[in-house]
PDB file of C-alpha atoms in Angstrom:
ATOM      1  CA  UNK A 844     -58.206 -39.088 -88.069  1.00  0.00           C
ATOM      2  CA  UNK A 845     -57.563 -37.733 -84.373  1.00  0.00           C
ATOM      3  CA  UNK A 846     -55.185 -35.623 -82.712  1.00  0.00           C
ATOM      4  CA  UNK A 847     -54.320 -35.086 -78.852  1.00  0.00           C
ATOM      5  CA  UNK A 848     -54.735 -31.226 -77.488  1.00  0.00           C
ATOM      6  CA  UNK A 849     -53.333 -31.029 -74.134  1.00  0.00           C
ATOM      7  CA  UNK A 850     -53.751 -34.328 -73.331  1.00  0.00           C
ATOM      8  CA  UNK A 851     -57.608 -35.089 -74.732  1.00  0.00           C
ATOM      9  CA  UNK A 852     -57.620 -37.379 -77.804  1.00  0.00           C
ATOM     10  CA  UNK A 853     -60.252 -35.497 -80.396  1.00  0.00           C
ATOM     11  CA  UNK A 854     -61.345 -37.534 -83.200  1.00  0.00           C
ATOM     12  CA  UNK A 855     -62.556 -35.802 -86.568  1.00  0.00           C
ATOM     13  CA  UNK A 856     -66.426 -36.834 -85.311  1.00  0.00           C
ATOM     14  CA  UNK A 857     -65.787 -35.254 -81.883  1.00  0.00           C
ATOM     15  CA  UNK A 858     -66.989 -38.125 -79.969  1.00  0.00           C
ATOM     16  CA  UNK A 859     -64.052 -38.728 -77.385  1.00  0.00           C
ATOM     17  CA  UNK A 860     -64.514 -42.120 -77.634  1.00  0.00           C
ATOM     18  CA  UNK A 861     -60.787 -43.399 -78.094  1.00  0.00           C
ATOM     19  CA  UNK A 862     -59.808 -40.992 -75.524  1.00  0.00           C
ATOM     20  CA  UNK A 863     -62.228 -42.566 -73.467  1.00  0.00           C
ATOM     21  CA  UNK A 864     -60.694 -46.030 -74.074  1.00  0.00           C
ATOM     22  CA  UNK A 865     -57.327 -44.718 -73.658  1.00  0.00           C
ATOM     23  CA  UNK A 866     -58.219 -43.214 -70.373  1.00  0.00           C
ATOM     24  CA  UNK A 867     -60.214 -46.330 -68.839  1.00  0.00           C
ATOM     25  CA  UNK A 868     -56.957 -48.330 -69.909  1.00  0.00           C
ATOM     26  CA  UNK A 869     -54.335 -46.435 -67.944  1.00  0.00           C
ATOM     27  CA  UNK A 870     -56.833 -46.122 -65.384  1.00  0.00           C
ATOM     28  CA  UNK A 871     -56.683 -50.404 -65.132  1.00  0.00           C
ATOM     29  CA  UNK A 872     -53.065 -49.642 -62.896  1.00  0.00           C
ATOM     30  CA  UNK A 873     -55.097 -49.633 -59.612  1.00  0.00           C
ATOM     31  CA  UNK A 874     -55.414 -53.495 -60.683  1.00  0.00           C
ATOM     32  CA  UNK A 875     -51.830 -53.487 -59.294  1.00  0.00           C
ATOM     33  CA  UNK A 876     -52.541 -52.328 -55.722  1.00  0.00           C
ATOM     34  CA  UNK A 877     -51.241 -54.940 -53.511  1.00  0.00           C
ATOM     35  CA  UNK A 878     -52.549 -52.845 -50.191  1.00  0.00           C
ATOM     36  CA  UNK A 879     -55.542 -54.833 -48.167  1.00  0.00           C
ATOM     37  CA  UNK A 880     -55.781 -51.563 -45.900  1.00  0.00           C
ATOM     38  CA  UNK A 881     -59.256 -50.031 -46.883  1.00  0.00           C
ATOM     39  CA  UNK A 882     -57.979 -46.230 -46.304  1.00  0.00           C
ATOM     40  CA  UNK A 883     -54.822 -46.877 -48.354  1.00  0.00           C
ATOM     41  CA  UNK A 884     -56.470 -48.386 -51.232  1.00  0.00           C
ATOM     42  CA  UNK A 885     -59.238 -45.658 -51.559  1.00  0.00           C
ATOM     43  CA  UNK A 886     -56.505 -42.583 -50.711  1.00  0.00           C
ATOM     44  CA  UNK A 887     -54.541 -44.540 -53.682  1.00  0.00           C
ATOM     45  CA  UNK A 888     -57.397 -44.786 -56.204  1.00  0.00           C
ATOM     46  CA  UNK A 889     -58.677 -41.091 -55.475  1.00  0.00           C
ATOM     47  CA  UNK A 890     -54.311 -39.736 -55.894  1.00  0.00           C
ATOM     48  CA  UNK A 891     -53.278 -42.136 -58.959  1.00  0.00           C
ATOM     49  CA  UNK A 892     -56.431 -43.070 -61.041  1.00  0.00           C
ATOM     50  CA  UNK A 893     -59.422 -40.827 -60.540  1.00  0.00           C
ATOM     51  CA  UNK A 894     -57.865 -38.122 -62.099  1.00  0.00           C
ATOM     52  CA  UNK A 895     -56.901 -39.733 -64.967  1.00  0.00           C
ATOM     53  CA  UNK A 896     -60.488 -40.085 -65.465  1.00  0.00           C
ATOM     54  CA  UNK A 897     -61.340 -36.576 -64.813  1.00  0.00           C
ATOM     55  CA  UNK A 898     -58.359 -34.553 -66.475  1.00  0.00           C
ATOM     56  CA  UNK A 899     -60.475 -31.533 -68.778  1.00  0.00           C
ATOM     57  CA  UNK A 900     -63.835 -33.827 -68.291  1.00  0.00           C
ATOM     58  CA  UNK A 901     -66.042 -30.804 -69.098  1.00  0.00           C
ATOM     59  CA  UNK A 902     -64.380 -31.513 -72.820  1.00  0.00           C
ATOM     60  CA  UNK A 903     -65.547 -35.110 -73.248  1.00  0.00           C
ATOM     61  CA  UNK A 904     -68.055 -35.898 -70.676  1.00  0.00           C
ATOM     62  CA  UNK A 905     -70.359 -38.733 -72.351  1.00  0.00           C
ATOM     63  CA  UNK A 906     -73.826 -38.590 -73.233  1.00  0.00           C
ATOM     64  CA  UNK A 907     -74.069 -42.035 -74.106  1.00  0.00           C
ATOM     65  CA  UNK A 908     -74.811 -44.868 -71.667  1.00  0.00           C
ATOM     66  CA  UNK A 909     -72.330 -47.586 -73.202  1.00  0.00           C
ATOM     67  CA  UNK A 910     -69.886 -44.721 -72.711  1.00  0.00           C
ATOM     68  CA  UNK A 911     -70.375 -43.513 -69.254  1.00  0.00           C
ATOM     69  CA  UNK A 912     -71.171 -47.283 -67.787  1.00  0.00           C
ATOM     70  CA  UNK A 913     -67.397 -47.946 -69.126  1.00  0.00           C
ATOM     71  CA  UNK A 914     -65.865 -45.241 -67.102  1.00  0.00           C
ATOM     72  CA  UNK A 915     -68.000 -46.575 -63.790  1.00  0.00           C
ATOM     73  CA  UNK A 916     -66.773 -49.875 -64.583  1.00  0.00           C
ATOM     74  CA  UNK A 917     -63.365 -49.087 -63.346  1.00  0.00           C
ATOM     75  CA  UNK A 918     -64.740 -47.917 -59.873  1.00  0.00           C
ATOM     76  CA  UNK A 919     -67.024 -50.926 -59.673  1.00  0.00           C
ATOM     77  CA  UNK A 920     -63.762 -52.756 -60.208  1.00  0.00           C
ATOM     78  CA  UNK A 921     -61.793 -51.097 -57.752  1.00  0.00           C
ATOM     79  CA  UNK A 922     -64.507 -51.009 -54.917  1.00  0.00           C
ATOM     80  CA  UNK A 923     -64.925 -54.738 -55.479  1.00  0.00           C
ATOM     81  CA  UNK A 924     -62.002 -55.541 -55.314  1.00  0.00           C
ATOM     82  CA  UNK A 925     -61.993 -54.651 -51.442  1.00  0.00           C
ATOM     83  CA  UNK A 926     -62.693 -57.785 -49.459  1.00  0.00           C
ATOM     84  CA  UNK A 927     -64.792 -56.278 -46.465  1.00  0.00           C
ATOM     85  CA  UNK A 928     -67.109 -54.863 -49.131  1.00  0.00           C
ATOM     86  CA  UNK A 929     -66.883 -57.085 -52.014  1.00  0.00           C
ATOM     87  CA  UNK A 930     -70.590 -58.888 -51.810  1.00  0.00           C
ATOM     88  CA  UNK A 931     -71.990 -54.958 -51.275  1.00  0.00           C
ATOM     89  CA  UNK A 932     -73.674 -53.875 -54.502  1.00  0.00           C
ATOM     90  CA  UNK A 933     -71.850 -51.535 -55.982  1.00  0.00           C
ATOM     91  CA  UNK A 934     -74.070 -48.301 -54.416  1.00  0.00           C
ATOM     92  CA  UNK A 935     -73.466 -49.203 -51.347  1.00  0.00           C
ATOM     93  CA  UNK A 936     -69.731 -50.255 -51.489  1.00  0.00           C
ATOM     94  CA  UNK A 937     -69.643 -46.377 -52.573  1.00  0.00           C
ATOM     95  CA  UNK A 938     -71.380 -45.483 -50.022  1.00  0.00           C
ATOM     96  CA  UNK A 939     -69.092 -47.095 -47.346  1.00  0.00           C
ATOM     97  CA  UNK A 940     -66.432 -45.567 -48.822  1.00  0.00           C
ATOM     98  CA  UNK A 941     -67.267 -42.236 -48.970  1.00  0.00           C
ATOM     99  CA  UNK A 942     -67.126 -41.952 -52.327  1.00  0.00           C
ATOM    100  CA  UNK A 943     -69.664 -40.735 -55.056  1.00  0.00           C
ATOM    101  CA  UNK A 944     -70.228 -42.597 -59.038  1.00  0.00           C
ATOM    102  CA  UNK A 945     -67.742 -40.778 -61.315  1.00  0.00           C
ATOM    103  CA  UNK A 946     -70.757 -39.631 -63.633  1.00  0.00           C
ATOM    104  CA  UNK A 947     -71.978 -37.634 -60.619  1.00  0.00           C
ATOM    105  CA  UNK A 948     -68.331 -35.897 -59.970  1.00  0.00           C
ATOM    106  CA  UNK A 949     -68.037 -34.988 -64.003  1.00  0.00           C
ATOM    107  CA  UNK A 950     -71.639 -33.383 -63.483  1.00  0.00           C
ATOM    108  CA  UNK A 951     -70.330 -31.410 -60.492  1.00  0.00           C
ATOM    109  CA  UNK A 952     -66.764 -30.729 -62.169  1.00  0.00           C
ATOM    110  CA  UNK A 953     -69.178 -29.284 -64.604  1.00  0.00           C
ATOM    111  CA  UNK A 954     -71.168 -27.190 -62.760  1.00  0.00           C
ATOM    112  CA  UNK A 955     -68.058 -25.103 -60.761  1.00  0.00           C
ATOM    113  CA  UNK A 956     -67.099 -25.167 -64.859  1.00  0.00           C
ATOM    114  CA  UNK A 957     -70.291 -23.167 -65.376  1.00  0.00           C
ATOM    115  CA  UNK A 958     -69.713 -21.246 -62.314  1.00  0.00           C
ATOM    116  CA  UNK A 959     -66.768 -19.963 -62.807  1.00  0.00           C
ATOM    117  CA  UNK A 960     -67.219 -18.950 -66.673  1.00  0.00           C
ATOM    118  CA  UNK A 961     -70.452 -16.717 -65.548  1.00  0.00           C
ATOM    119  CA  UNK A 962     -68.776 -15.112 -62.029  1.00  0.00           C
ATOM    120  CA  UNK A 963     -65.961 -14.153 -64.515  1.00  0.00           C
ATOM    121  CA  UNK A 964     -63.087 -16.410 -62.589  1.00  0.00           C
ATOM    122  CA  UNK A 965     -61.727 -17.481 -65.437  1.00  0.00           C
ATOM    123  CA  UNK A 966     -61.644 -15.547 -69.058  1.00  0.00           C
ATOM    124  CA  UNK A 967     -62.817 -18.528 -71.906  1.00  0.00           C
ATOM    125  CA  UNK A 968     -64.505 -18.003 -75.491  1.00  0.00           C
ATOM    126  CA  UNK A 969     -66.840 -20.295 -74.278  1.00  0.00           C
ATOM    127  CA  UNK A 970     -68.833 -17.578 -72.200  1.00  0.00           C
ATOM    128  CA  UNK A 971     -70.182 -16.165 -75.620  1.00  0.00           C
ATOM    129  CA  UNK A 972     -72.027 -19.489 -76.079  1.00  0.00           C
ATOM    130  CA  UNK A 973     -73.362 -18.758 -72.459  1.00  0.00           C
ATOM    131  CA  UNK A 974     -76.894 -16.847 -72.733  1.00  0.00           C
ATOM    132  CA  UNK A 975     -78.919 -15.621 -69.710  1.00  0.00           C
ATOM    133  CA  UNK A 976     -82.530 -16.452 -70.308  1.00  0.00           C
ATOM    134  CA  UNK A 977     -83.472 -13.032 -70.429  1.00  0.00           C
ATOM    135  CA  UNK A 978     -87.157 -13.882 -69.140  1.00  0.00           C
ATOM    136  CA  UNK A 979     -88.472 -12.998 -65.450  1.00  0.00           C
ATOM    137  CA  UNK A 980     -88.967 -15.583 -63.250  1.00  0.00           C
ATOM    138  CA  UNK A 981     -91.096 -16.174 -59.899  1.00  0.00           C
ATOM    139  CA  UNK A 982     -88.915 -19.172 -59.373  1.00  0.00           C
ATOM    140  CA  UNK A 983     -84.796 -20.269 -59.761  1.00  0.00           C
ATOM    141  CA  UNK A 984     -82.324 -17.572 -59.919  1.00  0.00           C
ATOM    142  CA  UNK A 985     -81.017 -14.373 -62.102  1.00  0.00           C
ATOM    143  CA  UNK A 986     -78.556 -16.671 -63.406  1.00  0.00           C
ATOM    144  CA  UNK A 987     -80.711 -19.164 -65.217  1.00  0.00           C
ATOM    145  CA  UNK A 988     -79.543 -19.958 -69.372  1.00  0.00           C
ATOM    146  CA  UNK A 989     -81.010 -20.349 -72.442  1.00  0.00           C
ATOM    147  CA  UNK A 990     -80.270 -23.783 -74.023  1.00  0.00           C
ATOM    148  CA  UNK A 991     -80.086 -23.374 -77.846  1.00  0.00           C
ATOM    149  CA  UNK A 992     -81.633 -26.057 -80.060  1.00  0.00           C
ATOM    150  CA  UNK A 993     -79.277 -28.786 -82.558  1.00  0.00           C
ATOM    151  CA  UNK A 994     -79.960 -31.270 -84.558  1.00  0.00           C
ATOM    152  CA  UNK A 995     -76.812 -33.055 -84.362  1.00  0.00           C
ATOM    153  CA  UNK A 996     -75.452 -34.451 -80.903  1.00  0.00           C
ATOM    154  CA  UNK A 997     -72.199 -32.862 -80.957  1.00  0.00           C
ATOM    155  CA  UNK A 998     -73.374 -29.625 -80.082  1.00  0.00           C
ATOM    156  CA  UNK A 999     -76.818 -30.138 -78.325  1.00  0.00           C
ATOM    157  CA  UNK A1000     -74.521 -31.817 -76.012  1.00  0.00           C
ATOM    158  CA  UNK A1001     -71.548 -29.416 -75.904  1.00  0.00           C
ATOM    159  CA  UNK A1002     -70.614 -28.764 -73.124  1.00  0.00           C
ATOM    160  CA  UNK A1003     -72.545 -25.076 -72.842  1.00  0.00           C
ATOM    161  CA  UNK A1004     -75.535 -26.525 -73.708  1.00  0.00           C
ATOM    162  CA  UNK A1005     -75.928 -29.326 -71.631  1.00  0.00           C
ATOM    163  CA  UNK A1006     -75.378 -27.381 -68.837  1.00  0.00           C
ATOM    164  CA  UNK A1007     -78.382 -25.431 -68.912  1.00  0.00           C
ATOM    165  CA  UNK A1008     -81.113 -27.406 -67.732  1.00  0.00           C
ATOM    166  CA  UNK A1009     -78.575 -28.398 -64.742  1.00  0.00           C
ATOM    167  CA  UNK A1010     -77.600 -25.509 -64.123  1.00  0.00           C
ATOM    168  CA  UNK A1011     -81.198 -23.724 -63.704  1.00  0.00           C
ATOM    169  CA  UNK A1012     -82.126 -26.005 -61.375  1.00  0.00           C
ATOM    170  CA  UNK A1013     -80.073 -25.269 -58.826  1.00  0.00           C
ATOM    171  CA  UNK A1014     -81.404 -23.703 -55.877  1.00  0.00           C
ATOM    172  CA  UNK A1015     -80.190 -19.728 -55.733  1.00  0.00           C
ATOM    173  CA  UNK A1016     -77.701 -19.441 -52.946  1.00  0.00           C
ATOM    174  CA  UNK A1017     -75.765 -22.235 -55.020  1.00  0.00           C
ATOM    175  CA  UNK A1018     -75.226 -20.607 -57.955  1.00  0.00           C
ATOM    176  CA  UNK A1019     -75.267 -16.411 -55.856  1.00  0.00           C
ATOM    177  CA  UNK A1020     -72.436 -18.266 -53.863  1.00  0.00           C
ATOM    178  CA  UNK A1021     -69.958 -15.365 -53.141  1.00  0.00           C
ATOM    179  CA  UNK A1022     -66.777 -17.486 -53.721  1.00  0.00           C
ATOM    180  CA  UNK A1023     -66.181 -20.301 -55.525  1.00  0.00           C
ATOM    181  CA  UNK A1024     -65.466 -22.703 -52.651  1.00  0.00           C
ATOM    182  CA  UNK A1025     -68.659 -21.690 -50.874  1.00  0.00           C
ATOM    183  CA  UNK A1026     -69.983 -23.013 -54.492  1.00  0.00           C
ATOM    184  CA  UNK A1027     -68.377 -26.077 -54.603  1.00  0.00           C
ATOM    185  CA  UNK A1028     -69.462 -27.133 -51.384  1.00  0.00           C
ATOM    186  CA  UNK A1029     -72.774 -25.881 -51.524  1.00  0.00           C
ATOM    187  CA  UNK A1030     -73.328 -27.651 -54.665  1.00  0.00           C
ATOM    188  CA  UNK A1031     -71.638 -31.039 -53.344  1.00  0.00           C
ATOM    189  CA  UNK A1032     -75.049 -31.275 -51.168  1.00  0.00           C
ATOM    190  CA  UNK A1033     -77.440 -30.636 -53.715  1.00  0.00           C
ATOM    191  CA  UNK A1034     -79.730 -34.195 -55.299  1.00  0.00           C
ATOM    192  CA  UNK A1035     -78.998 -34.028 -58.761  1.00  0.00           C
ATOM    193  CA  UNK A1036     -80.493 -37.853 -59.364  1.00  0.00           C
ATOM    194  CA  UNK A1037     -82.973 -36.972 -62.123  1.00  0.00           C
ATOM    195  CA  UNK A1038     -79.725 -36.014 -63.841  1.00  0.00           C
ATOM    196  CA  UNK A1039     -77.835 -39.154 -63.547  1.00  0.00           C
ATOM    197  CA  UNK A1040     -77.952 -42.334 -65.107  1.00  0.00           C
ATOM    198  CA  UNK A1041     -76.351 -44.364 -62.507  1.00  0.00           C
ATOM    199  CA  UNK A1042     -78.508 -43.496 -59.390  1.00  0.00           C
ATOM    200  CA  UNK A1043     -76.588 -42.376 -56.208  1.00  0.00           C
ATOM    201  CA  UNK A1044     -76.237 -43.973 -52.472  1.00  0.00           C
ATOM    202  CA  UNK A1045     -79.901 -43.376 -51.026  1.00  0.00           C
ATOM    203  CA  UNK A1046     -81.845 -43.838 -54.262  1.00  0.00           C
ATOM    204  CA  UNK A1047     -81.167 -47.464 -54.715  1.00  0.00           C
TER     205      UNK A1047
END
């Protein structure tokens, strides 16, 4: 049995993953984009289908490979489909256009998530699942969390938990960042590889 809440598909296991397919269906329309014009095919892609595969990510952001190599599959697709770049692997095709995997952007999209729940920006139940290590540190920042232990997979990778180890390592004027833009772009800069799956431009 599922049910769609604001727009996210949530099956009874809470794995996401028709809401995943449905998502990396509607996200097929850039197949239709008749353009040759590098600039107008990438502004097209980033306006009309990469937020279809972003809307409330924090909620359904994949821990599973088979999962998150389906949602790069559409960018591999698009970027391919560029003739200039076409025979470019797919790392570098990204990096020609500008553009980052989609796995890193959730990450990020999860990290101003984070960012704004602790700074108080936003008001969410989800800051009581938030706990502040408690334990002085030489090293990292007054911020750093507490990830709690599961045995099942739908909460040791809830979104408040997987977070943590993320979230600790980033350096401390990231996450002491006075506003949130200064945040977002600060954060935008930082390597984040060893948490990625599909490696960025420059760690082929």
């Amino acid at each position: 049995k599922q049910m769609r809440d604001l727009g996210v598909i949530v099956d009874g296991n809470l794995t996401f993953k028709s809401h995943i397919s449905v998502i990396i269906h509607l996200a097929s329309i850039h197949r239709s984009f008749v353009s040759k014009d590098r600039s107008v095919l990438v502004k097209a892609f980033c306006v009309y289908v990469r937020p279809l595969l972003e809307y409330c990510s924090p909620v359904w952001n994949p821990h599973h490979k088979f999962l998150i190599d389906g949602i790069e599959r559409v960018q591999r697709s698009f970027t391919k489909a560029i003739p200039s770049i076409r025979y470019e692997p797919y790392l570098t095709r990204l990096r020609l256009l500008k553009l980052q995997t989609l796995e890193h952007r959730r990450l990020l999209l999860d990290l101003c998530l984070c960012y704004k729940i602790l700074h108080g920006i936003i008001s969410t139940d989800l800051a009581q699942r938030f706990h502040l290590s408690g334990y002085p540190s030489t090293r990292g920042h007054c911020y750093k969390l507490r990830a709690e232990l599961f045995s099942v997979d739908v909460a040791k990778y809830f979104f408040s938990n997987r977070i943590v180890a993320v979230w600790n390592f980033l350096p401390e004027h990231v996450v002491l960042s006075t506003t949130f833009s200064r945040c977002k772009s600060l954060v935008a800069r930082v390597d984040l590889t060893r948490f990625l799956s599909v490696v960025e431009p420059g760690h082929e």
